Coordinates of C-alpha atoms in Angstrom, one line a residue:
X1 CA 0.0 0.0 0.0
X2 CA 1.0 3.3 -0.6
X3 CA 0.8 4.6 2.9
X4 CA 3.1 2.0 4.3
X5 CA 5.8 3.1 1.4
X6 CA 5.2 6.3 2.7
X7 CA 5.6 5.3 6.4
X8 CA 8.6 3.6 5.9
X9 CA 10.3 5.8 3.6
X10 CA 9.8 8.8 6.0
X11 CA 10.8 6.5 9.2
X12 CA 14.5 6.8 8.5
X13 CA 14.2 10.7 8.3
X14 CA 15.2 12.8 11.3
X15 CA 14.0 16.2 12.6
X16 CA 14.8 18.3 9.8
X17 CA 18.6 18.6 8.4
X18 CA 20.3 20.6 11.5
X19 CA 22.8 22.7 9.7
X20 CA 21.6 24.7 6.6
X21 CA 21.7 28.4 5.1
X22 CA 19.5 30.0 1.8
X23 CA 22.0 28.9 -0.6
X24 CA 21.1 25.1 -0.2
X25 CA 17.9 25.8 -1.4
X26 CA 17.3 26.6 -5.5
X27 CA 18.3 30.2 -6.7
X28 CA 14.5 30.2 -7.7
X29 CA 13.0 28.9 -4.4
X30 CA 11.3 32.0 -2.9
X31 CA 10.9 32.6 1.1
X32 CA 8.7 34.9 2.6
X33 CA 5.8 35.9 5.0
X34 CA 2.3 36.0 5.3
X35 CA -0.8 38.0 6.1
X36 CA -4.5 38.7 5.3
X37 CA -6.5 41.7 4.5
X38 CA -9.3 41.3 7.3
X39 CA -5.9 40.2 9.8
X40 CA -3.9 43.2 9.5
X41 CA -5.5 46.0 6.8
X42 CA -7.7 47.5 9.7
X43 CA -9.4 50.5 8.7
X44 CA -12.6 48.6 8.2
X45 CA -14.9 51.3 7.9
X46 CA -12.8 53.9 6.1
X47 CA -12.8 54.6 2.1
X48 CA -15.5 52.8 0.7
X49 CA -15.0 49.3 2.3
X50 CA -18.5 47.6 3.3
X51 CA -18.3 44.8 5.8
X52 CA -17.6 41.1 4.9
X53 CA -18.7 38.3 6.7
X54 CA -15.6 38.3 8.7
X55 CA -16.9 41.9 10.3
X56 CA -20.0 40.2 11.1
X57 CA -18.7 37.3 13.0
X58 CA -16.3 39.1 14.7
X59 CA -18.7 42.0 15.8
X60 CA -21.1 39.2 17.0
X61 CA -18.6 38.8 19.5
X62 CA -17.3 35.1 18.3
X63 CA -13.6 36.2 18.8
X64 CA -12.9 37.2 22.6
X65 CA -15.3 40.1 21.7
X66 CA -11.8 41.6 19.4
X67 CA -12.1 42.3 16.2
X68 CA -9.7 43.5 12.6
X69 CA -11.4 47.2 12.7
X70 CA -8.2 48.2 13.5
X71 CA -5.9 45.4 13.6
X72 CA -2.0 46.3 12.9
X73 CA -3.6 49.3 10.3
X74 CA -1.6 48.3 7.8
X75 CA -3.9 50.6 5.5
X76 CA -2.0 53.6 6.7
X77 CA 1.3 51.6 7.6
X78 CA 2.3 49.7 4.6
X79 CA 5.1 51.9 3.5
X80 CA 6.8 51.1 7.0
X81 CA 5.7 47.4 7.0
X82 CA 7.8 47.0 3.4
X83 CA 10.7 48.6 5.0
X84 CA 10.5 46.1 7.9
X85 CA 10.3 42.8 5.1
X86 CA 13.1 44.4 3.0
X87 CA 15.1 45.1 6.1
X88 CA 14.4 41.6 6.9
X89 CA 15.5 40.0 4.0
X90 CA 12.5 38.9 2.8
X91 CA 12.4 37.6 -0.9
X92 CA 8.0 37.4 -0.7
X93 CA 5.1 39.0 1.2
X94 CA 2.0 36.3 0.6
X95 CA -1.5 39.2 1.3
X96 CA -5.0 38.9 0.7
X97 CA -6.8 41.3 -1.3
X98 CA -10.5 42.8 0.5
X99 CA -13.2 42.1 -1.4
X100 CA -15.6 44.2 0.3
X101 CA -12.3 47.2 -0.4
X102 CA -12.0 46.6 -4.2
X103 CA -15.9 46.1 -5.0
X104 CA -17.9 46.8 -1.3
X105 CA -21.5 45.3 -3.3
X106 CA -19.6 42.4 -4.2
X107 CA -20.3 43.5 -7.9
X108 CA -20.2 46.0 -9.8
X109 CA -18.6 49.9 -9.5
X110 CA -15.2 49.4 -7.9
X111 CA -14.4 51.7 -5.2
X112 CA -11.2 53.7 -6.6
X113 CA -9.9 54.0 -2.9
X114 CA -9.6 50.6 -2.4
X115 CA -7.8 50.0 -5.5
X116 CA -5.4 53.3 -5.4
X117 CA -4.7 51.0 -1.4
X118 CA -3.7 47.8 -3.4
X119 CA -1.9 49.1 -6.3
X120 CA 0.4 51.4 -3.7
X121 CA 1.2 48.1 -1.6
X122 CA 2.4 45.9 -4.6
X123 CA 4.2 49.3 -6.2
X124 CA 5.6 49.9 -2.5
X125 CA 6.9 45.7 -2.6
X126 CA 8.2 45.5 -5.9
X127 CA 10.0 48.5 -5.4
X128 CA 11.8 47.2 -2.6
X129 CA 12.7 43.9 -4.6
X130 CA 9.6 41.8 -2.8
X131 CA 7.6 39.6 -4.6
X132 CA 3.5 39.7 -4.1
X133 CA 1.9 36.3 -4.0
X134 CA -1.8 37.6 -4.1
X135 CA -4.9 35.6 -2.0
X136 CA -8.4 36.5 -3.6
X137 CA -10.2 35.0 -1.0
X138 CA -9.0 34.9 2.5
X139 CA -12.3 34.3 5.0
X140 CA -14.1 37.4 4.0
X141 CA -16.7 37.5 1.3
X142 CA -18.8 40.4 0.8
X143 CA -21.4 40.3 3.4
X144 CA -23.7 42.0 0.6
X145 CA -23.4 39.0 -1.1
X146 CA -23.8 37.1 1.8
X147 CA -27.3 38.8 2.3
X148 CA -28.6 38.4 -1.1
X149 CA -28.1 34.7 -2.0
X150 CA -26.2 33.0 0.9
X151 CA -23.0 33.6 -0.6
X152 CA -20.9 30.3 -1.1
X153 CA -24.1 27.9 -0.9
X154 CA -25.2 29.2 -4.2
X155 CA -23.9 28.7 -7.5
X156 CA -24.5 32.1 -8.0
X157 CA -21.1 33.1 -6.6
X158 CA -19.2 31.6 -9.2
X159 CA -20.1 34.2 -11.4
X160 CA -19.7 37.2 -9.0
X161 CA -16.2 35.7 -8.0
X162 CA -15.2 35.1 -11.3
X163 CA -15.7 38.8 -11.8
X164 CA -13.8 39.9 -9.4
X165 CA -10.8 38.0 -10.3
X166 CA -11.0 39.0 -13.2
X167 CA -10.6 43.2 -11.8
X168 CA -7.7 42.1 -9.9
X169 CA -6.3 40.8 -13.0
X170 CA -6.6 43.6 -15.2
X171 CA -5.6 46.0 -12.5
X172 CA -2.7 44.3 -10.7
X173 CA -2.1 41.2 -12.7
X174 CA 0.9 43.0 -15.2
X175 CA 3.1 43.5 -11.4
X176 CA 1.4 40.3 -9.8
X177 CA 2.6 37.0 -11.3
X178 CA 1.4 34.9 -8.0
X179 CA -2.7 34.1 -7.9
X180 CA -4.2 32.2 -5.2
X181 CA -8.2 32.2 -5.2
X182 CA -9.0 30.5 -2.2
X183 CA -7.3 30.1 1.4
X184 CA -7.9 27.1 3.4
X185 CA -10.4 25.8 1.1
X186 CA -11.2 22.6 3.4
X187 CA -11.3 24.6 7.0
X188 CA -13.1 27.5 5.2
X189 CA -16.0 25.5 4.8
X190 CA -15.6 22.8 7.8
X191 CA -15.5 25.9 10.1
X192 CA -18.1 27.7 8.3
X193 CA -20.3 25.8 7.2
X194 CA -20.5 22.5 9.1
X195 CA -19.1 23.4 12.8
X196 CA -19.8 26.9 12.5
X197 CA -16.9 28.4 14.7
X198 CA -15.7 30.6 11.2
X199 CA -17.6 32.9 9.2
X200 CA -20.6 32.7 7.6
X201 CA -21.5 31.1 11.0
X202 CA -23.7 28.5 9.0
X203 CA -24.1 25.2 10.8
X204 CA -27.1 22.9 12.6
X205 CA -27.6 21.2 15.6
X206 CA -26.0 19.0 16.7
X207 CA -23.0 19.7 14.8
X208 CA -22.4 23.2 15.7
X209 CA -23.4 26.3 17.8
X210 CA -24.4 29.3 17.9
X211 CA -25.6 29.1 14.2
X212 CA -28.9 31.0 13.3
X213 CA -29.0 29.1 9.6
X214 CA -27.6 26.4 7.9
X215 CA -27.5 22.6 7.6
X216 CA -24.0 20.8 8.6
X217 CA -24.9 17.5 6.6
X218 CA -25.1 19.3 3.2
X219 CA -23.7 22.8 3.8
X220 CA -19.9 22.0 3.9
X221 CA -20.4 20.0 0.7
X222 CA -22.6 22.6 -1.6
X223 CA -19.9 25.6 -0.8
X224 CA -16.9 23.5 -1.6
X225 CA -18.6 22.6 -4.6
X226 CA -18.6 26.1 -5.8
X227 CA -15.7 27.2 -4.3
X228 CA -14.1 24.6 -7.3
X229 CA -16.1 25.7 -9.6
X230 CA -15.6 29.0 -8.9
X231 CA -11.9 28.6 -8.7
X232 CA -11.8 26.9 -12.4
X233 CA -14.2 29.2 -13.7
X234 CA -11.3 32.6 -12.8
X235 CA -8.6 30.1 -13.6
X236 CA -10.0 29.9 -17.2
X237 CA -10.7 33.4 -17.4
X238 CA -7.0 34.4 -16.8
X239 CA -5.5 31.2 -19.1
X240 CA -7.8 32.9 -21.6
X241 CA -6.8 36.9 -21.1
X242 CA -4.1 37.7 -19.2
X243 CA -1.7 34.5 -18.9
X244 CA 0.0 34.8 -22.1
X245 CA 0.6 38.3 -21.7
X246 CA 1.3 38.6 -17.5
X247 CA 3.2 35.1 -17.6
X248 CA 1.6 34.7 -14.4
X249 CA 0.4 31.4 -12.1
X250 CA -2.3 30.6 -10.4
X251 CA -3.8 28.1 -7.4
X252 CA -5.5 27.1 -4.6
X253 CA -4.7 26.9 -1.0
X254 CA -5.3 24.5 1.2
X255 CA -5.3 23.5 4.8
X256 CA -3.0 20.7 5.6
X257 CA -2.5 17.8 8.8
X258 CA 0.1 15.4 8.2
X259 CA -1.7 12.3 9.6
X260 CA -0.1 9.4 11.4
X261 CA -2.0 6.0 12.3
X262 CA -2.4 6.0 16.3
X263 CA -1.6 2.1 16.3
X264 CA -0.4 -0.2 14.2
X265 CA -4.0 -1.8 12.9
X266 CA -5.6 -2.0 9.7
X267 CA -8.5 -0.1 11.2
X268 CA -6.6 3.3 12.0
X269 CA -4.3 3.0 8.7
X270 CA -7.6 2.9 6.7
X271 CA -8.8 6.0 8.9
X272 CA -5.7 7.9 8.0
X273 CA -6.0 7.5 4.4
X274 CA -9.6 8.3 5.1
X275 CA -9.0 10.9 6.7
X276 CA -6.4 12.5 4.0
X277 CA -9.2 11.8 1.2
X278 CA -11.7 13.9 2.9
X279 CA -8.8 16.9 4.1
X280 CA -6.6 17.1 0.6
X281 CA -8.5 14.9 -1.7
X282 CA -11.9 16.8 -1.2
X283 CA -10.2 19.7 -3.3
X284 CA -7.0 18.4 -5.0
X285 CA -8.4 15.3 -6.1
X286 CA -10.8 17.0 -8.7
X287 CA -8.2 20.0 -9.7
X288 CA -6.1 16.6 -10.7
X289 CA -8.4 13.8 -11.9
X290 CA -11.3 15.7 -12.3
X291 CA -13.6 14.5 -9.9
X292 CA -14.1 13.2 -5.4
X293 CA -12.0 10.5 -4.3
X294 CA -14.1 7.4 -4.0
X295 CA -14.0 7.6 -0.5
X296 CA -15.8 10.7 -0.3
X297 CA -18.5 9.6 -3.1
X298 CA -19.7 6.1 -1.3
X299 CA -19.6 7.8 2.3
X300 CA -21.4 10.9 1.5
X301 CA -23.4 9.4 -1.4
X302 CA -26.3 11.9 -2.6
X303 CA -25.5 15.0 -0.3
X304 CA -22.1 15.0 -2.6
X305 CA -23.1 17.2 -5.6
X306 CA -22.0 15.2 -9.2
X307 CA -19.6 17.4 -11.2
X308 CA -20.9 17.4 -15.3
X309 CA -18.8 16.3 -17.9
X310 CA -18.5 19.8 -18.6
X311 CA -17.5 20.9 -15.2
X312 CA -15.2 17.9 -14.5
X313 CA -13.5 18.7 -17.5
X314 CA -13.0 22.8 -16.3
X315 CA -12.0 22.1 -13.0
X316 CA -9.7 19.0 -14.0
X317 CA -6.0 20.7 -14.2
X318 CA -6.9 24.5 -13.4
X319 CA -4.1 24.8 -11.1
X320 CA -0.4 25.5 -11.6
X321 CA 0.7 24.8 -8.1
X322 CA -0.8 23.8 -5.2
X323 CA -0.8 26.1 -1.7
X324 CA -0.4 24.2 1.5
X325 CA -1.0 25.1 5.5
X326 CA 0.7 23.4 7.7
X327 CA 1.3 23.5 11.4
X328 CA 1.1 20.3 13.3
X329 CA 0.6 16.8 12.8
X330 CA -2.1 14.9 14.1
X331 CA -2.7 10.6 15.6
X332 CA -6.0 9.1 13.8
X333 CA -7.8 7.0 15.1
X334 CA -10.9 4.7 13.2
X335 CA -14.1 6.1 15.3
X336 CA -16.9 3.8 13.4
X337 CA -19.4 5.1 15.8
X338 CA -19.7 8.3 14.6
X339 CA -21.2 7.0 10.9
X340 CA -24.0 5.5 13.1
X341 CA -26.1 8.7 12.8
X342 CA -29.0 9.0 9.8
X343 CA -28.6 12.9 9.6
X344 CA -24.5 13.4 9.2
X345 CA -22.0 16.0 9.2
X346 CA -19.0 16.2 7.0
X347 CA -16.9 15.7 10.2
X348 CA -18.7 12.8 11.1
X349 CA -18.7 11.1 7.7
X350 CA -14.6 10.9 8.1
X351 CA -15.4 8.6 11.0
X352 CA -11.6 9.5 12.5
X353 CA -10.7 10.7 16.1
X354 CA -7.3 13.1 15.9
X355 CA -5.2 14.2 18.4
X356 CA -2.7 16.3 18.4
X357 CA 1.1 15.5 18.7
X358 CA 2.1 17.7 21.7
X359 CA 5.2 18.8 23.3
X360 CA 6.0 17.6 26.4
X361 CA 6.5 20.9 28.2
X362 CA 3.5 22.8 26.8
X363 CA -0.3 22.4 25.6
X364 CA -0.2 26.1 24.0
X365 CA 2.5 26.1 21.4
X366 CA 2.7 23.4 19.0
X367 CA 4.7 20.3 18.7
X368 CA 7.6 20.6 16.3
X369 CA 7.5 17.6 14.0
X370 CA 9.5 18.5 10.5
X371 CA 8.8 15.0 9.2
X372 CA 4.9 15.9 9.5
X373 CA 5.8 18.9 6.9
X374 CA 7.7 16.6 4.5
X375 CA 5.0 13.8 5.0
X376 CA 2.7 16.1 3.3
X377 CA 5.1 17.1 0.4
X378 CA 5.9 13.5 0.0
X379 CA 2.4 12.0 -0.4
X380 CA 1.6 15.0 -3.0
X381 CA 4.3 14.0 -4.6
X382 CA 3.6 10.4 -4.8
X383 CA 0.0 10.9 -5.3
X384 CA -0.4 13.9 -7.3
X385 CA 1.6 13.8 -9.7
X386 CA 4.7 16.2 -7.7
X387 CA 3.1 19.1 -9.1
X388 CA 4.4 22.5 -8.1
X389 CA 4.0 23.5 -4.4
X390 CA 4.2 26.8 -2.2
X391 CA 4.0 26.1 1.7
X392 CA 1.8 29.3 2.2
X393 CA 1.6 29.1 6.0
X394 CA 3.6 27.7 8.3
X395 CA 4.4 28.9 12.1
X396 CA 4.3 28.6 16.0
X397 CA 1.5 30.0 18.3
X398 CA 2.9 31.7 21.1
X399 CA 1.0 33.3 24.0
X400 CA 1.1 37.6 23.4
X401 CA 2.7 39.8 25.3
X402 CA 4.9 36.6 26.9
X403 CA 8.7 37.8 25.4
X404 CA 10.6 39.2 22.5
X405 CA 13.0 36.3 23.2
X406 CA 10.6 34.0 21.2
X407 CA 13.0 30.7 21.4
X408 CA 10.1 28.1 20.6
X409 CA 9.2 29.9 17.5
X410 CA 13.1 30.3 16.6
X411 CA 13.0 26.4 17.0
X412 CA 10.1 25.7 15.0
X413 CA 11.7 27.7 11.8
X414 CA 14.6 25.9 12.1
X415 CA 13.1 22.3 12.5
X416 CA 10.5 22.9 9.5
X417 CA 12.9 25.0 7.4
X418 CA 15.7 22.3 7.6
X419 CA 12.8 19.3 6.7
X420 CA 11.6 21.4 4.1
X421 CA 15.2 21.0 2.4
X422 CA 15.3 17.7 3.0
X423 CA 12.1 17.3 1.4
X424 CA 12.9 19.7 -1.1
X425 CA 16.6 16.9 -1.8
X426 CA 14.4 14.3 -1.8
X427 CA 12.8 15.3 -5.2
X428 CA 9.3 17.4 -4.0
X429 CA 8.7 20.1 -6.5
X430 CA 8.2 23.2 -4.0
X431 CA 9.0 26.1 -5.2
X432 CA 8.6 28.7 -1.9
X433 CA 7.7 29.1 1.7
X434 CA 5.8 31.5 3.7
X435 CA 6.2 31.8 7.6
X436 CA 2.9 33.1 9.0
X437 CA 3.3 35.6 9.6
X438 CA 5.3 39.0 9.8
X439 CA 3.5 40.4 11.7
X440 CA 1.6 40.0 15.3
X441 CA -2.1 40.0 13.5
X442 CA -5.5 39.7 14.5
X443 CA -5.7 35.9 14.4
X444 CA -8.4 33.8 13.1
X445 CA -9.2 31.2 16.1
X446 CA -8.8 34.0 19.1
X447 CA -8.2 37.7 18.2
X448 CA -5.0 38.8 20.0
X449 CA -4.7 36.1 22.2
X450 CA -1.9 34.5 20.7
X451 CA 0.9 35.4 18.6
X452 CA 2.4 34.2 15.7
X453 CA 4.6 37.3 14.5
X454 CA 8.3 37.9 13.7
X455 CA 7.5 41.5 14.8
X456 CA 5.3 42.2 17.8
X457 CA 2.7 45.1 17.4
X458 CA 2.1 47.1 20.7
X459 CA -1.4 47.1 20.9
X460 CA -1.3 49.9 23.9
X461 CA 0.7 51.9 21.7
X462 CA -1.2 54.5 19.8
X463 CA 1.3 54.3 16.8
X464 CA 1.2 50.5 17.0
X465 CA 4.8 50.1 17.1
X466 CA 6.6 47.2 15.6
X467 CA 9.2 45.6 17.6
X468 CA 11.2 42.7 16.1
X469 CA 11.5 39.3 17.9
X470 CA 14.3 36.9 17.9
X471 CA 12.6 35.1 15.6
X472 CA 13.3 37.9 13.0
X473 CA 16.5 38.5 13.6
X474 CA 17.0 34.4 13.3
X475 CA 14.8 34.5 9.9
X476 CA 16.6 37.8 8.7
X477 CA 20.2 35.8 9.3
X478 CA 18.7 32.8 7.0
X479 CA 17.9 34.5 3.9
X480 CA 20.6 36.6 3.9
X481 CA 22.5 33.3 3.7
X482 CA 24.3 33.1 6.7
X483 CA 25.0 29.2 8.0
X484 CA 22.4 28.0 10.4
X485 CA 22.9 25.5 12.5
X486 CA 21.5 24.4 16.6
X487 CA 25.0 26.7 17.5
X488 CA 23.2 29.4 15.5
X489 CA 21.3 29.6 18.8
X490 CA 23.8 30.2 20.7
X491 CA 25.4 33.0 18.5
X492 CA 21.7 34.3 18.3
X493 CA 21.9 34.8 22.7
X494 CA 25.4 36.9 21.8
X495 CA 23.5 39.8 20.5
X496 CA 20.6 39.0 22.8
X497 CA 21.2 42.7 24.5
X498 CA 19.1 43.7 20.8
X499 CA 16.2 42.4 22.0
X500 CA 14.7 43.2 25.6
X501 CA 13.5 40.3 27.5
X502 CA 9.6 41.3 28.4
X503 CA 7.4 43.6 26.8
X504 CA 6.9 45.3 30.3

């Protein structure tokens, strides 16, 4: 079986190679950093912008009562931000464009504001040598749309999407060569739709809370529908236009566990392959072959919508690379009971139990498993075809306001950075990497409870002030191609007196 060549083959690796620098990687291999609009624009109710359903959830009170009204104002900061990635060394800044910014009724006139905002940002990167990798869609449709026809649930959005790639494409698309239409494809409508703990907030008992609308057994399944079709549908409009003349690439992003059996048995090995079918192969399955994996067509059976021949032919290859998200790896475990229900969710039809691989000293930060990262990379490889691949997220939480002296996050880049190479050696085709993120945002789980940053933002500062970390200084030493190795902690602690212990 395939799993237990992958199983084996990855058993002999270690924890990432331990002594590495930039110049191991290709000459083309980017690296960067990451963000979203709604995470760190702010300015939410200046210019033009309408609300997307992002604003809605949050102002609902779903995330520690915070919200991204003002978040790190990178509306009015960007030109300082650049300075801060060029300083840093950074090759890449991964952003989402607003929606509800460019076009605030989710059609139609396009607010000039909003796209004098954007074209300043990617003149202010490119100028500074930084490459934009562009995110259409980053948790935050149009609440307009939203209103009018239940947004991602309706086919009608494939239209209204496709039209608003296609005004990012004639206005940015001749300095923008990286397009991604969708982020986190698979949590997007898990958390949205089925569970309910994202925005739209759609979901039904018992399978979420707090929803006032939706249905978790059919929900999940309709929007990820369209969210492919909508996706091929703007793929095929910029193949058509602007590709030949932009010599551009474009994607889709998606959330990604590396999943290892709990025991031994058949049971839990089937679970894990189950539960890869319904986590990558829900979404990279038809933009390869065309169509669901079979696991996901006899468990699901008639709530799974049937792509045409039409449709299965539009979506089938309308990628050029593949985005991935990664951040820990997770134990499966075959849970057969929860497939004992009439009325199921999409969570339920997995019929897995996961838990997390933890560190032993803390329940907070994550577990730092390299091999989980090239686990990933290895079974696209092997199962996909090896076709190009950007890792668009990957990072350590962190509690805020703990320390500038971020050593588990300093760890984590080094242990995923170094398996990434070895993955990288041992024939993946990925082509760049993104650390999420630059900056100390407003996060997507728990508003400014936790961190993942390379710069801390001082929230009590008026001026939000930017402060860097150790883990920028360590990133900034990376890509300008310095040797790093486990002693490049210790020669990190000699110029320790840069950064002050506590935020106090």
């Amino acid at each position: 079986m395939l799993r237990l060549v992958l199983l084996t083959s990855l058993a002999a690796l270690v924890l990432g190679t331990d002594t590495f620098s930039r110049d191991d990687f290709p000459p083309d291999f980017v690296f960067g950093a990451a963000s979203s609009a709604y995470q760190v624009e702010g300015a939410a109710n200046l210019d033009g912008r309408t609300p997307s359903i992002w604003d809605t959830f949050a102002h609902a009170g779903n995330m520690h009562g915070a919200s991204g009204d003002i978040a790190c104002d990178g509306y009015h900061k960007y030109k300082e931000d650049v300075q801060l990635m060029k300083d840093t060394g950074l090759e890449a800044y991964r952003f989402s464009i607003s929606w509800s910014r460019l076009i605030p009724n989710g059609r139609g006139a396009v607010n000039q504001k909003g796209l004098q905002y954007y074209n300043n940002l990617i003149n202010e990167l490119i100028s500074h040598g930084i490459q934009p990798h562009v995110t259409l869609h980053h948790t935050d449709l149009p609440q307009a749309l939203e209103d009018e026809y239940g947004g991602w649930v309706s086919q009608k959005i494939v239209k209204d999407f496709t039209a608003y790639a296609n005004v990012c494409f004639r206005n940015f698309g001749d300095r923008v060569s990286y397009w991604t239409t969708m982020n986190e494809a698979n949590v997007f409508v898990l958390g949205g739709y089925d569970i309910g703990f994202l925005p739209p907030q759609r979901c039904s008992p018992p399978y979420g809370d707090n929803c006032s609308t939706g249905n978790s057994s059919t929900e999940p399944y309709m929007a990820a529908h369209h969210i492919l079709l909508a996706h091929a549908s703007a793929t095929r409009l910029y193949r058509k236009r602007y590709q030949d003349m932009q010599h551009g690439v474009i994607g889709l992003n998606v959330f990604s566990y590396w999943f290892v059996p709990l025991t031994n048995n058949t049971e839990d090995k089937i679970a894990t392959q189950r539960a890869n079918d319904f986590y990558l192969g829900w979404f990279v399955n038809p933009l390869v072959f065309g169509d669901y994996p079979q696991t996901l067509k006899k468990i699901v059976g008639s709530r799974l919508p049937s792509f045409t021949f039409a449709e299965s032919s539009q979506v089938k290859g309308s990628f050029d690379f593949i985005g991935v998200n990664h951040y820990v790896t997770m134990y499966v475990k075959d849970n057969p009971s929860s497939v004992n229900t009439e009325d199921r969710d999409a969570v339920a039809d997995m019929a897995v139990q996961l838990t997390s691989i933890r560190n032993d000293t803390s329940t907070f930060e994550y577990a730092i498993v390299p091999w989980g990262l090239q686990g990933i990379l290895e079974y696209i490889k092997q199962v996909y075809g090896n076709p190009p691949v950007y890792v668009h997220e990957n990072g350590q939480r962190t509690r805020r306001n703990s320390t500038l002296e971020d050593w588990p996050r300093v760890k984590y880049l080094h242990g995923y950075i170094g398996g990434l190479l070895d993955a990288v050696r041992n024939g993946s085709n990925t082509r760049g990497y993104f650390t999420w993120s630059f900056l100390d945002l407003f996060e997507m789980l728990d508003g400014y409870e936790s961190s993942y940053g390379l710069y801390f933002v001082d929230l009590d500062d008026p001026d939000l002030k930017r402060q860097p970390k150790l883990s920028a200084h360590w990133y900034s030493n990376f890509l300008k191609g310095k040797n790093i190795s486990s002693d490049g902690y210790i020669e990190l602690q000699k110029n320790i007196s840069a950064v002050s212990t506590n935020f106090q």
